Coordinates of C-alpha atoms in Angstrom, one line a residue:
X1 CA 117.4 -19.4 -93.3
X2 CA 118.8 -16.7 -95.3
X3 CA 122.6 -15.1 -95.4
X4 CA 123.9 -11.7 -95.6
X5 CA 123.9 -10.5 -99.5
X6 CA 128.1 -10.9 -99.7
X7 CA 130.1 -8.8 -102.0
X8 CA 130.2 -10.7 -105.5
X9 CA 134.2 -10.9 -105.5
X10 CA 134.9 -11.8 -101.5
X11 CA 137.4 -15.0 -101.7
X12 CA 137.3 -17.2 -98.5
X13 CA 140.4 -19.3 -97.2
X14 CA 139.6 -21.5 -94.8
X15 CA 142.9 -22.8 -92.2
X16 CA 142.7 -25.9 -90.7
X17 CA 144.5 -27.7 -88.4
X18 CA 145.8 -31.6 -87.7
X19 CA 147.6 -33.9 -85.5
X20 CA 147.9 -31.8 -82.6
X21 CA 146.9 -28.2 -81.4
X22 CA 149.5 -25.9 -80.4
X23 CA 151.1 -26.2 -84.3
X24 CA 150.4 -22.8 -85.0
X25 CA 147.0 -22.7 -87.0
X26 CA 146.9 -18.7 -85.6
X27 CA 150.2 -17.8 -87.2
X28 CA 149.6 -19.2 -90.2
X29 CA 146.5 -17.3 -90.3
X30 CA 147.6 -14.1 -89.4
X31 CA 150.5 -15.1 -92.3
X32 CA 148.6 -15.1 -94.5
X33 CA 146.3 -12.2 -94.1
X34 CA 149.5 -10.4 -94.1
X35 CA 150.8 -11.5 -97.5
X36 CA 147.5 -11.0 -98.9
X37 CA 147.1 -7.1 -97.7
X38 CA 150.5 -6.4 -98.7
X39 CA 149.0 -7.0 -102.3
X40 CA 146.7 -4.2 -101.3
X41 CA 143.5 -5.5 -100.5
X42 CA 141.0 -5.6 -98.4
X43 CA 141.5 -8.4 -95.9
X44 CA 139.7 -9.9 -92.5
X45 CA 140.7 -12.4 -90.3
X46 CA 138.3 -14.7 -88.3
X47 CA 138.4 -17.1 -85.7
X48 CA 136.4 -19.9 -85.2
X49 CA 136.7 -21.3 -81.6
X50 CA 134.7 -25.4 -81.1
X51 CA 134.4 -24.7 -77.1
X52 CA 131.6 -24.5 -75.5
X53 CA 132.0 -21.4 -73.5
X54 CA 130.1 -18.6 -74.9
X55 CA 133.8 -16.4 -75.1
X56 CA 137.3 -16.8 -73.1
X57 CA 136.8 -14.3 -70.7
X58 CA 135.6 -16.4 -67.6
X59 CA 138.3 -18.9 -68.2
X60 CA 141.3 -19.6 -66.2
X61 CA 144.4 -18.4 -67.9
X62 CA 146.0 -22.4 -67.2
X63 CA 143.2 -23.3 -69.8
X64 CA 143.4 -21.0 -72.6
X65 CA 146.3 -18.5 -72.6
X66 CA 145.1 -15.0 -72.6
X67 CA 142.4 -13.2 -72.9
X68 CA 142.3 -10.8 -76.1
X69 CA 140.7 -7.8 -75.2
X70 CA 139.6 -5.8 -78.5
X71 CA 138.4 -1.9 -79.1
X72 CA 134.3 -3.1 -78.4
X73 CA 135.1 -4.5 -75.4
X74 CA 135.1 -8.2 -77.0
X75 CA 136.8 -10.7 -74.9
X76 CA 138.3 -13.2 -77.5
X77 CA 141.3 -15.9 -78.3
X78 CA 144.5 -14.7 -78.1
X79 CA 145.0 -15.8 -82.1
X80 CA 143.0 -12.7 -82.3
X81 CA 146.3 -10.6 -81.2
X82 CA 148.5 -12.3 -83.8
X83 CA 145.7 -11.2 -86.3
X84 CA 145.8 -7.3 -85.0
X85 CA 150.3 -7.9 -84.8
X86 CA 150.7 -9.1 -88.5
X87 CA 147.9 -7.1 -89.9
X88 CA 148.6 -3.7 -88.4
X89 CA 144.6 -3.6 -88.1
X90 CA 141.7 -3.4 -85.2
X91 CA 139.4 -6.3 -85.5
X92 CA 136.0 -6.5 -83.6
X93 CA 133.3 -8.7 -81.6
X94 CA 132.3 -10.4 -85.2
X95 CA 136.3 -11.8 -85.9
X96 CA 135.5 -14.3 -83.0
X97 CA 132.9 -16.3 -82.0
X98 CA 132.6 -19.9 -80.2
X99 CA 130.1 -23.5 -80.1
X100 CA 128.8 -21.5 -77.3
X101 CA 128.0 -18.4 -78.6
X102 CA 126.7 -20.5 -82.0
X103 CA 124.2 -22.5 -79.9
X104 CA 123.2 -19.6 -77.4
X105 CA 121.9 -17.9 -80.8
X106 CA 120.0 -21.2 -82.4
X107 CA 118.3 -21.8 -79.2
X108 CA 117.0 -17.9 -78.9
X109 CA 116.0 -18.4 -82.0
X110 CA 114.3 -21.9 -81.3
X111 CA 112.4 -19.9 -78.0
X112 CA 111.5 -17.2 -80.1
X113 CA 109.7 -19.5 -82.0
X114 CA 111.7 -18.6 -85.7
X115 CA 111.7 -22.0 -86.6
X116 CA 108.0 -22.3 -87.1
X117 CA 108.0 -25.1 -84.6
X118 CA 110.2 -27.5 -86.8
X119 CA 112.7 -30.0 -85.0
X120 CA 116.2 -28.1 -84.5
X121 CA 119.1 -30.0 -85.6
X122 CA 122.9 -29.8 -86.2
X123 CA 122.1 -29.5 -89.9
X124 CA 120.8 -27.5 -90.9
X125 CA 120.4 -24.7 -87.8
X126 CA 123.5 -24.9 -86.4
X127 CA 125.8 -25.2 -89.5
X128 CA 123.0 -22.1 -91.2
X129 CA 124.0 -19.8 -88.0
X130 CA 127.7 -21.0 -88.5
X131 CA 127.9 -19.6 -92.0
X132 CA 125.6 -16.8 -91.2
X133 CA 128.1 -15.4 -89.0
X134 CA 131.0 -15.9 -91.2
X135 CA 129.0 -14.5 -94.3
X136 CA 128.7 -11.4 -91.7
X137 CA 131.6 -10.5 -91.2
X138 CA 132.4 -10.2 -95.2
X139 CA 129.1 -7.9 -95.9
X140 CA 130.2 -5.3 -92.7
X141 CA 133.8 -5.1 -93.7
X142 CA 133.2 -5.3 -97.3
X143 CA 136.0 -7.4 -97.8
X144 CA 138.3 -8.8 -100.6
X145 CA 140.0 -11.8 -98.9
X146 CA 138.2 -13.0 -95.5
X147 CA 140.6 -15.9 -93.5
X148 CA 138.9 -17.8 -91.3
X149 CA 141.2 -20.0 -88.7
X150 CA 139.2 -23.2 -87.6
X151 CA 139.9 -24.4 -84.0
X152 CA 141.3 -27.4 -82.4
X153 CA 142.0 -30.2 -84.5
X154 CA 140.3 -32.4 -87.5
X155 CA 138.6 -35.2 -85.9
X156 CA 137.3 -33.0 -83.0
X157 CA 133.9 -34.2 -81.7
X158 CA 133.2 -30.0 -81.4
X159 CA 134.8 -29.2 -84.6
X160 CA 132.3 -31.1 -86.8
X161 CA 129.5 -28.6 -86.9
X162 CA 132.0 -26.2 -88.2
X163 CA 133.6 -28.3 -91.0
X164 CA 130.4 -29.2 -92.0
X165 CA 129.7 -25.4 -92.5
X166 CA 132.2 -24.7 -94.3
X167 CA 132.1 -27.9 -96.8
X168 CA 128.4 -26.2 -97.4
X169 CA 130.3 -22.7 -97.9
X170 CA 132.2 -24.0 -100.8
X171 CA 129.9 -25.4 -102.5
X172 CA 127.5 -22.1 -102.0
X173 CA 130.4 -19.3 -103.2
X174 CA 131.5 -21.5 -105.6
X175 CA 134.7 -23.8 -105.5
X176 CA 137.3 -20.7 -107.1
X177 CA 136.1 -18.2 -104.4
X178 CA 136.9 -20.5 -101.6
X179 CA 140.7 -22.1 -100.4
X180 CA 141.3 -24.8 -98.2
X181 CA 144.9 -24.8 -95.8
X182 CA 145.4 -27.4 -93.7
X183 CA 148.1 -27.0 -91.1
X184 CA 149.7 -30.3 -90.3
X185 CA 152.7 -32.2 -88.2
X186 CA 155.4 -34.2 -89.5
X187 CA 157.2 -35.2 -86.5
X188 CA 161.0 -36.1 -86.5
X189 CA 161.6 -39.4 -85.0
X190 CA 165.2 -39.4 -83.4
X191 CA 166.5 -42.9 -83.6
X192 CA 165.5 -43.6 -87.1
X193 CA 166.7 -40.3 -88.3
X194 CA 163.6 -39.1 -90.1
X195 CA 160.7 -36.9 -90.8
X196 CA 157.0 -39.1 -91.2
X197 CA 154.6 -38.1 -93.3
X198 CA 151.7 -40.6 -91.9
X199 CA 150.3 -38.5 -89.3
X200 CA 149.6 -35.9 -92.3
X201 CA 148.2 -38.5 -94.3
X202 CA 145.7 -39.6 -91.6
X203 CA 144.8 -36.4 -91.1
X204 CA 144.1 -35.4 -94.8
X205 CA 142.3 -38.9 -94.5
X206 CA 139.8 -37.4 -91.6
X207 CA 139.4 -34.7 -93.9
X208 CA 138.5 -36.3 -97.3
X209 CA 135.6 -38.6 -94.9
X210 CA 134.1 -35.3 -94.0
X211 CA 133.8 -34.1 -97.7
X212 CA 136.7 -31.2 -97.6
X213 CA 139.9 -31.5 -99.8
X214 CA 143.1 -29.4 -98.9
X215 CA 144.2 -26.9 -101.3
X216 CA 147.3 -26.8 -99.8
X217 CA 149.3 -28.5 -97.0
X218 CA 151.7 -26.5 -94.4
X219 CA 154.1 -28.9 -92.6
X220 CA 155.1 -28.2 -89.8
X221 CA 158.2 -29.6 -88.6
X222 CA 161.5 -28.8 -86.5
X223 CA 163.6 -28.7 -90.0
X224 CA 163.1 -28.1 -94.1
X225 CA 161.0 -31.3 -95.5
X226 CA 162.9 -32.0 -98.5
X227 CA 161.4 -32.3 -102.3
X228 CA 161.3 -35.9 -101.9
X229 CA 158.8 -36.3 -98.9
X230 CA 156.9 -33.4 -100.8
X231 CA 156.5 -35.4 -103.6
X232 CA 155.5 -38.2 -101.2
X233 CA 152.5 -36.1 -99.7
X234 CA 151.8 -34.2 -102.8
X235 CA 150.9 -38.6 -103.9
X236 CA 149.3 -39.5 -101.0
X237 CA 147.2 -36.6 -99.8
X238 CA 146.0 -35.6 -103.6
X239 CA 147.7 -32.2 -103.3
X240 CA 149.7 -30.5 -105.8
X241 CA 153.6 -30.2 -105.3
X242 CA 153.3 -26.4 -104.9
X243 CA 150.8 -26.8 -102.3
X244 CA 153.1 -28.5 -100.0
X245 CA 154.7 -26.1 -97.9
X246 CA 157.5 -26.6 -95.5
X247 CA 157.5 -24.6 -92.4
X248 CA 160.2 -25.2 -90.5
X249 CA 160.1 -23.7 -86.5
X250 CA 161.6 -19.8 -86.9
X251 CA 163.9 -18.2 -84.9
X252 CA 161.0 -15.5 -84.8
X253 CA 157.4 -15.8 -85.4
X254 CA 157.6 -12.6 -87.7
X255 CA 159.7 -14.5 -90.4
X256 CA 156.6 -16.8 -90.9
X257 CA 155.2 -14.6 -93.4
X258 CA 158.7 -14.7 -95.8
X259 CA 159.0 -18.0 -94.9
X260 CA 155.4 -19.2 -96.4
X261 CA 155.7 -16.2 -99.2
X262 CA 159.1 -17.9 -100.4
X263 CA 157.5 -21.5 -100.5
X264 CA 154.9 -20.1 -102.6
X265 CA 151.9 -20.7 -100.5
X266 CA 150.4 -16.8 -101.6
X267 CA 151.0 -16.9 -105.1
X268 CA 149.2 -20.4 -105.2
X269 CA 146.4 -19.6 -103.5
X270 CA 146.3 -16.3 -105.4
X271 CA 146.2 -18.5 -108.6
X272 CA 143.2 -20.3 -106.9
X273 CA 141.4 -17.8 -106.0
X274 CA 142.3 -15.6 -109.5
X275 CA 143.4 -12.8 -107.7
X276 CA 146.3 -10.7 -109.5
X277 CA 148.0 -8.4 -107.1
X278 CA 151.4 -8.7 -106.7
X279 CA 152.5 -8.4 -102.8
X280 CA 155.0 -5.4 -101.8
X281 CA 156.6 -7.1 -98.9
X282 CA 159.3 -3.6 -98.7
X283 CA 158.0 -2.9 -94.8
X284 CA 157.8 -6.2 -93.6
X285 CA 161.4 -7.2 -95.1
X286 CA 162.6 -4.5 -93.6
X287 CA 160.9 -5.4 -90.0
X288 CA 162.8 -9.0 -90.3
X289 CA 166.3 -6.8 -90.7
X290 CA 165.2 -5.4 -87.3
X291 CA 164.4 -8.2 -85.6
X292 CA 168.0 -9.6 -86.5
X293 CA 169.4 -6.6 -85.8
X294 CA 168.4 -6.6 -82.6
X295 CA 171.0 -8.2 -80.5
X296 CA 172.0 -6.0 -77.6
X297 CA 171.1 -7.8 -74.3
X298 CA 169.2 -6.6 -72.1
X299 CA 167.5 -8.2 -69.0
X300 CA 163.5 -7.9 -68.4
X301 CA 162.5 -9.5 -65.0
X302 CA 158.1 -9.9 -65.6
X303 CA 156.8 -10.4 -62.3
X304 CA 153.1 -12.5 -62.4
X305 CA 151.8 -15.9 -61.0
X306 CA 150.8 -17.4 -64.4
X307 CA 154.9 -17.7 -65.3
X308 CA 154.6 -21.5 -66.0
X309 CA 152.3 -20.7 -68.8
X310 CA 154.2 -18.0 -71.0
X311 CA 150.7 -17.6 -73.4
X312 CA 149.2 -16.1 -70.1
X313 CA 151.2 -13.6 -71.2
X314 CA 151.3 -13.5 -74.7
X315 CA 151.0 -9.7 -76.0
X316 CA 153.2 -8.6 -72.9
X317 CA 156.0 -10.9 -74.2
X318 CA 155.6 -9.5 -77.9
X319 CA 155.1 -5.6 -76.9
X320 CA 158.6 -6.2 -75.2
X321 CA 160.0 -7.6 -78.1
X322 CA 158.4 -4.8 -80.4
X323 CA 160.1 -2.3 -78.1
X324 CA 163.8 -4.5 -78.4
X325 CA 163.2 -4.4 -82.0
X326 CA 163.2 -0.3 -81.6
X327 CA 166.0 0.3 -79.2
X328 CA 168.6 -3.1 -81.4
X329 CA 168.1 -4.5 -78.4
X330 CA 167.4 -8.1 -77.5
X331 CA 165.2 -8.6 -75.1
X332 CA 165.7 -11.4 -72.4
X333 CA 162.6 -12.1 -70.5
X334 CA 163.2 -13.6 -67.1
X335 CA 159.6 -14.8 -65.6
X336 CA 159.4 -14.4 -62.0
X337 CA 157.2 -16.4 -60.0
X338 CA 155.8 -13.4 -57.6
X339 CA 155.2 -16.1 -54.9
X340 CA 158.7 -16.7 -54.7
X341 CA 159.7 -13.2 -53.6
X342 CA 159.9 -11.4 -50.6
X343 CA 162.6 -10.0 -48.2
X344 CA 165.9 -11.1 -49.4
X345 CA 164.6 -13.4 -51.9
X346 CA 163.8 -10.3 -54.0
X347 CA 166.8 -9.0 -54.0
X348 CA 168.7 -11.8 -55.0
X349 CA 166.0 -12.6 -57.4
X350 CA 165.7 -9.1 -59.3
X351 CA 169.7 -7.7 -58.5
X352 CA 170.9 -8.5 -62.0
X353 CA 167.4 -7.0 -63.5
X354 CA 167.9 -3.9 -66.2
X355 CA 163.8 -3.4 -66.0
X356 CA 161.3 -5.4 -63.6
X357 CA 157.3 -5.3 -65.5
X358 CA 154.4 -6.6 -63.2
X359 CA 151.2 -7.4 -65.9
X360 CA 147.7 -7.8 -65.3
X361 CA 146.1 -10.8 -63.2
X362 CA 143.0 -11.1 -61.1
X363 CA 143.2 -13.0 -57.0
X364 CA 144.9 -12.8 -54.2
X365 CA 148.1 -15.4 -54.9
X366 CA 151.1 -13.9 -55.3
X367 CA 150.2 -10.5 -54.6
X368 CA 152.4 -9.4 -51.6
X369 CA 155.4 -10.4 -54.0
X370 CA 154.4 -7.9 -56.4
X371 CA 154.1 -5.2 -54.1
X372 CA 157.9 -6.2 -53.0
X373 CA 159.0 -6.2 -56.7
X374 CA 157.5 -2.4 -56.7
X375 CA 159.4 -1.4 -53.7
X376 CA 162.8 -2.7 -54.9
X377 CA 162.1 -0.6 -58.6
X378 CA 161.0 2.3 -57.2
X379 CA 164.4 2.3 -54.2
X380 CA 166.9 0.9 -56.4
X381 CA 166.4 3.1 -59.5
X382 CA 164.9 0.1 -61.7
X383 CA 163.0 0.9 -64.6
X384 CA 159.5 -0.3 -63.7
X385 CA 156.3 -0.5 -66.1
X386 CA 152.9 -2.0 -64.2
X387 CA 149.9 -2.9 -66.2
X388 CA 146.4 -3.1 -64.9
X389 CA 147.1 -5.0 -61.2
X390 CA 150.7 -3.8 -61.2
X391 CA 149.3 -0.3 -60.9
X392 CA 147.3 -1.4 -58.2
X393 CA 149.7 -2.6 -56.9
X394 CA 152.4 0.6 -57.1
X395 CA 149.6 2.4 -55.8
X396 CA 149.4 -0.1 -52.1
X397 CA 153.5 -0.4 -52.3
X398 CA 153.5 3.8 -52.4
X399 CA 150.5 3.9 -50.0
X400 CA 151.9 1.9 -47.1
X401 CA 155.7 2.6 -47.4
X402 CA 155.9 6.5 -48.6
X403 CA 152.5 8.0 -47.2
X404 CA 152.4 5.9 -44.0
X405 CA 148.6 4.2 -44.6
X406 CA 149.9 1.8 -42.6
X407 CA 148.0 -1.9 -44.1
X408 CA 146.7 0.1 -47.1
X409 CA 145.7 -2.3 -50.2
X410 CA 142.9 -3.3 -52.4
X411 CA 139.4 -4.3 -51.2
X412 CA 139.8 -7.3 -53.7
X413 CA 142.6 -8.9 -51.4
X414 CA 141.3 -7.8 -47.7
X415 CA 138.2 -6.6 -47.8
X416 CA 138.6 -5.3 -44.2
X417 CA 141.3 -2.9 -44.9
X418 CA 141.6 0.3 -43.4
X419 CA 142.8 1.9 -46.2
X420 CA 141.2 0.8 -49.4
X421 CA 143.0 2.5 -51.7
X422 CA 142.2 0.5 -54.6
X423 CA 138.3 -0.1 -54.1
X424 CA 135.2 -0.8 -56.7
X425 CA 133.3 2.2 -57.6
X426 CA 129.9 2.9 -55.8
X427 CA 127.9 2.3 -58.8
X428 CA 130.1 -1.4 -59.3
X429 CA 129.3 -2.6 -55.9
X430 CA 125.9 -4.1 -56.1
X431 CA 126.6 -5.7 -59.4
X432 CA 127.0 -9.6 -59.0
X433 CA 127.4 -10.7 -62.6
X434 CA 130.8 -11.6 -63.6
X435 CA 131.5 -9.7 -66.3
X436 CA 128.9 -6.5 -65.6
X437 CA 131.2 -5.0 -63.8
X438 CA 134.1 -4.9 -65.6
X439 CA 135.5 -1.9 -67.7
X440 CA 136.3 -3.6 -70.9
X441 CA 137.5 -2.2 -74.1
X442 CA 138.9 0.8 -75.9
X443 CA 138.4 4.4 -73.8
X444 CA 139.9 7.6 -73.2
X445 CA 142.4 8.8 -71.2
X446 CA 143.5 12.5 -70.6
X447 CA 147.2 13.0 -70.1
X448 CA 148.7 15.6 -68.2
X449 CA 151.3 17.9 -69.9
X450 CA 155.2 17.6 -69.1
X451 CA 154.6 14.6 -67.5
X452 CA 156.7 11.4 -68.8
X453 CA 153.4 9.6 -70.3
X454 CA 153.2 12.9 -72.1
X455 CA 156.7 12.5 -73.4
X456 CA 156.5 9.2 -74.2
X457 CA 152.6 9.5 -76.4
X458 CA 153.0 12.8 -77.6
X459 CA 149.2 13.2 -77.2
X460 CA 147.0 14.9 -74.8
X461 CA 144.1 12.1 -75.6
X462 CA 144.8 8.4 -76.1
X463 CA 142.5 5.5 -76.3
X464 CA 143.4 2.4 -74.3
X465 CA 142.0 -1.1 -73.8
X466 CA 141.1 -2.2 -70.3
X467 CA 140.2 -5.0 -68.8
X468 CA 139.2 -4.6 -64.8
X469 CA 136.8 -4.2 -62.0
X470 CA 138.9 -2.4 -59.5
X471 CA 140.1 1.6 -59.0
X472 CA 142.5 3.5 -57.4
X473 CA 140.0 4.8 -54.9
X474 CA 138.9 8.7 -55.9
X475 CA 138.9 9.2 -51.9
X476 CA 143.1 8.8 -52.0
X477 CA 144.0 10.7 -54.7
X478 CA 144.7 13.7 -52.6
X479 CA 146.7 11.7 -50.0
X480 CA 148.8 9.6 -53.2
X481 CA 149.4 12.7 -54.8
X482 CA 150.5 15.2 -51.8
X483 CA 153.5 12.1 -51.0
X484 CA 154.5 12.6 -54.4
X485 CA 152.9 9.6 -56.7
X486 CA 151.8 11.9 -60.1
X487 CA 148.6 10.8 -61.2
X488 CA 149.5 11.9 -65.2
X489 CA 146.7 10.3 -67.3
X490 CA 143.0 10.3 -66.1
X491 CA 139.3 9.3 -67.5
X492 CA 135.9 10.9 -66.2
X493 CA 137.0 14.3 -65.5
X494 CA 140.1 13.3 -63.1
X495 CA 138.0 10.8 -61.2
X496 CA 139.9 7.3 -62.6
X497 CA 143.4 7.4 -62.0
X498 CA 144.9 6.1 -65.6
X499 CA 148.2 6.2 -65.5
X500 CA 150.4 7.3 -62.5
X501 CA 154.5 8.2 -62.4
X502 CA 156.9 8.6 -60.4
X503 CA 159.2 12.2 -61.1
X504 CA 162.7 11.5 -59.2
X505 CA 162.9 7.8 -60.8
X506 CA 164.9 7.2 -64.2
X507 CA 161.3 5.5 -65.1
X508 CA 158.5 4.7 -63.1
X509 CA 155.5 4.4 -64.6
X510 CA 151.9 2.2 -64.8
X511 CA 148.4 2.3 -66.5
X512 CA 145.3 1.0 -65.1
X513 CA 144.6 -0.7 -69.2
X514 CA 146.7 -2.9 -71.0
X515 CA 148.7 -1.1 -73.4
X516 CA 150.4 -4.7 -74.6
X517 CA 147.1 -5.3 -76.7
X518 CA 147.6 -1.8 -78.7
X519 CA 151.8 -2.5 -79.7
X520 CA 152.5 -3.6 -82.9
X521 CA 156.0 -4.9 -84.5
X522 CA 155.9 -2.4 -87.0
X523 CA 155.0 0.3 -84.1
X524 CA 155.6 -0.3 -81.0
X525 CA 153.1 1.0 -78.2
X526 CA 155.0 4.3 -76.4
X527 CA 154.8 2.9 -72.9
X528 CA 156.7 -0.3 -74.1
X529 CA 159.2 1.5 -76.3
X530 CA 160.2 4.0 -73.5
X531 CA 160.5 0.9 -70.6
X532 CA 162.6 -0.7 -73.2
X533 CA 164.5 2.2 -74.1
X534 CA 165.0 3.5 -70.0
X535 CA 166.0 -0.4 -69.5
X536 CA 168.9 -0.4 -72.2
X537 CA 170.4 2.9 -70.6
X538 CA 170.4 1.4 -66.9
X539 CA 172.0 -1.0 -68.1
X540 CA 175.2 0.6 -70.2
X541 CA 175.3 2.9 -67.3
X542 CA 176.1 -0.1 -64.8
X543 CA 178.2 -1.8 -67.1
X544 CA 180.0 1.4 -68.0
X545 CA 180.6 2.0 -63.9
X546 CA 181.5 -2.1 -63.8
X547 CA 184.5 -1.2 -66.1
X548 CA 185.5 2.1 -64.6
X549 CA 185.6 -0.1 -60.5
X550 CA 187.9 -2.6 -62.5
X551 CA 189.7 -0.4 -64.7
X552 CA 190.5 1.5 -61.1

């Protein structure tokens, strides 16, 4: 089989992980493609995922944490969103690709008959499509550095195809053009008082029995490792001293970058890999002073059903923080089961709230809770932000309780409803594939001047990701808008409601897309910076009339 034609000089680092998954393989990544841009090249990230589904977006969020929507519509791991975070940059479909998708593509292959009716195996088809894929990516972007993050853990039944490839890779680019990082645990066992290195050396061990030698080592741990237990690992894993990093847990995931820059790990690999850049690391330093400047409380009540597994939620959680970060304030996330609301529950439940934020989700569970949550933001004053469903469901909460559609809602909870005001489009209804129906990436949306998502983009045009199969129904427009809902950003000539407001609230406001995938530390997305910004003046307005009532 033959690869892509890659540039002469593209250098490879390849992160893996051991022990246990979860250790933060997508950080490191993301890290490190940070360091190595800030030295001013050319740098692309790339995940590797062992599962057997052909991408994320069918799975449950339980299973997998979010789904990473990107600009082509690509449904992909939520690593991905790290990747776009540290690097400030917009991947697409070829950063990510699965077992699934690897095996969907040999066996086309094998029915098309390209193998010339030879026996397919793991090696070489599988592994040759493997490296195909990663060689890809280098030739379209043209790349200096290309990071690819292996999935799950060494010793994975599914990850073997893809160690395999890359212990071919090295060999093929030629051992100075290609780095090895393996990410690894050394737990802290509390009644003997120490750190243990043996699950890193067992790891390593798995490693060296599939032909693949770390370059370097990052530890992960819950404290510094001192210079003695790097010595120790730098013995027994074959690794040199300055390729044993210790990465303590951070109070913030954005310090990971200074963290591994000050232990050395860049300029090693630099060495390694003969690059001679030196890294300007002025913006980012100055985003850490941000972050720790940011200490003003204030109080964000996010409203879903997937609350007891925060990476459901992942780039909702860091586009609040990006917005704190703006405003020096620290945000406080309080997540709120929505099926736990309702009546006086709410109130009791969202009372001390400065902003309440309802995100995206798909079913029926938990949904009359949301549409509660709406109705105490928009009566009391809160500052309210609703993303994909929590526009849908501002839209039932305004249809029932301001325009009178007495049982309004979406066709996706009771598809009896009188009122259907959120509905599929005609052309959607027919459609009974999964994922054919859905509106999925990067697209346009037409904002209406002196309105507040005018004030808060600047723009008259924005592009925004979506991910979602269901409308504010064209048919209620008229009725929404004449009790007052403003319907301020719009796609197709006016006929998709994009984003909608409310004028006599402090802030009121929702988008049918997910603006969390767009915000950056560095530049946090408008929507999230003004939700942030509305929240931290509700709230020194009520503590400013607490001190007056006592004061009095």
């Amino acid at each position: 089989m033959s690869h892509p034609v890659v540039r002469e000089d593209t250098k490879f680092i390849f992160v893996t992980g051991g022990v246990a998954s979860g250790l933060g393989k997508g950080i490191t990544t993301a890290s490190l493609g940070r360091l190595f841009s800030s030295r001013g090249l050319k740098v692309v990230l790339q995940k590797l995922d062992p599962y057997v589904n052909v991408d994320p977006g069918t799975m449950n969020p339980f299973e997998h944490g979010e789904v990473f929507v990107l600009d082509d519509g690509a449904e992909t791991d939520l690593d991905l969103g790290h990747y776009e975070r540290f690097l400030d940059a917009d991947l697409h479909r070829g950063s990510n690709f699965t077992t699934g998708a690897v095996y969907s593509a040999v066996l086309a292959k094998e029915r098309r008959g390209d193998y010339l009716g030879k026996t397919v195996q793991v090696i070489p088809h599988v592994t040759d499509e493997i490296k195909s894929r990663v060689l890809a990516l280098a030739e379209t972007e043209q790349a200096d550095v290309q990071i690819v993050e292996i999935g799950g853990t060494v010793g994975d039944i599914e990850s073997l195809p893809f160690l395999e490839a890359i212990r071919q890779l090295r060999n093929e680019v030629g051992r100075d053009r290609c780095a090895f990082v393996h990410v690894s645990l050394m737990p802290f066992i509390g009644p003997s008082g120490e750190l243990k290195t043996k699950p890193t050396q067992h790891s390593v061990k798995e490693m060296r029995s599939l032909g693949l030698q770390p370059d370097a080592i990052v530890c992960r741990s819950d404290r510094p490792i001192g210079r003695n237990l790097k010595e120790k690992i730098s013995l027994l894993c074959d690794v040199p001293i300055a390729g044993v990093v210790s990465a303590p847990d951070a109070p913030s995931i954005y310090e990971v970058p200074l963290v591994l820059h000050r232990e050395g790990l860049d300029d090693l690999l630099a060495r390694h890999l003969r690059i001679d850049a030196e890294p300007d690391l002025s913006e980012w330093s100055a985003l850490v002073e941000r972050v720790h400047a940011a200490t003003a409380p204030v109080d964000i009540a996010v409203v879903g059903k997937y609350v007891y597994l925060r990476d459901a939620y992942l780039s909702v959680t860091e586009a609040l923080y990006h917005g704190g970060f703006h405003h020096g304030a620290d945000v406080r996330i309080h997540w709120v089961a929505s099926d736990d609301l309702g009546g006086e529950q709410t109130e009791s439940v969202l009372a001390d709230m400065d902003g309440i934020l309802i995100p995206g989700g798909f079913g029926v569970r938990g949904v009359e809770g949301k549409i509660d949550a709406v109705r105490y933001a928009r009566e009391r004053g809160v500052p309210f932000l609703g993303i994909c469903l929590g526009l849908q469901c501002a839209v039932v909460e305004f249809a029932r309780n301001v325009c009178g559609l007495e049982g309004a809602n979406s066709s996706e909870f009771d598809r009896a409803t009188e009122h259907p005001v959120i509905d599929l489009l005609p052309e959607q209804k027919d459609v009974t594939d999964m994922g054919a129906t859905m509106r999925l990436g990067a697209q346009p949306c037409y904002i209406e001047p002196g309105t507040l998502a005018s004030k808060a983009y600047g723009a008259d045009v924005v592009e925004e990701r979506h991910r979602h199969r269901w409308e504010v129904n064209p048919a209620y427009h008229e009725v929404l808008t004449a009790g007052g809902l403003r319907i301020s950003g719009s796609s197709q000539k006016g006929r998709l409601a994009e984003i909608i407001e409310l004028e006599d609230h402090p802030f009121f406001i929702a988008g049918q897309f997910h603006p969390e995938l767009r915000s950056r530390p560095t530049r946090p997305h408008p929507l999230f910076r003004d939700f942030i910004g509305a929240a931290v003046a509700r709230r020194a307005t009520r503590s400013t009339s607490v001190a007056s009532s006592t004061s009095g």
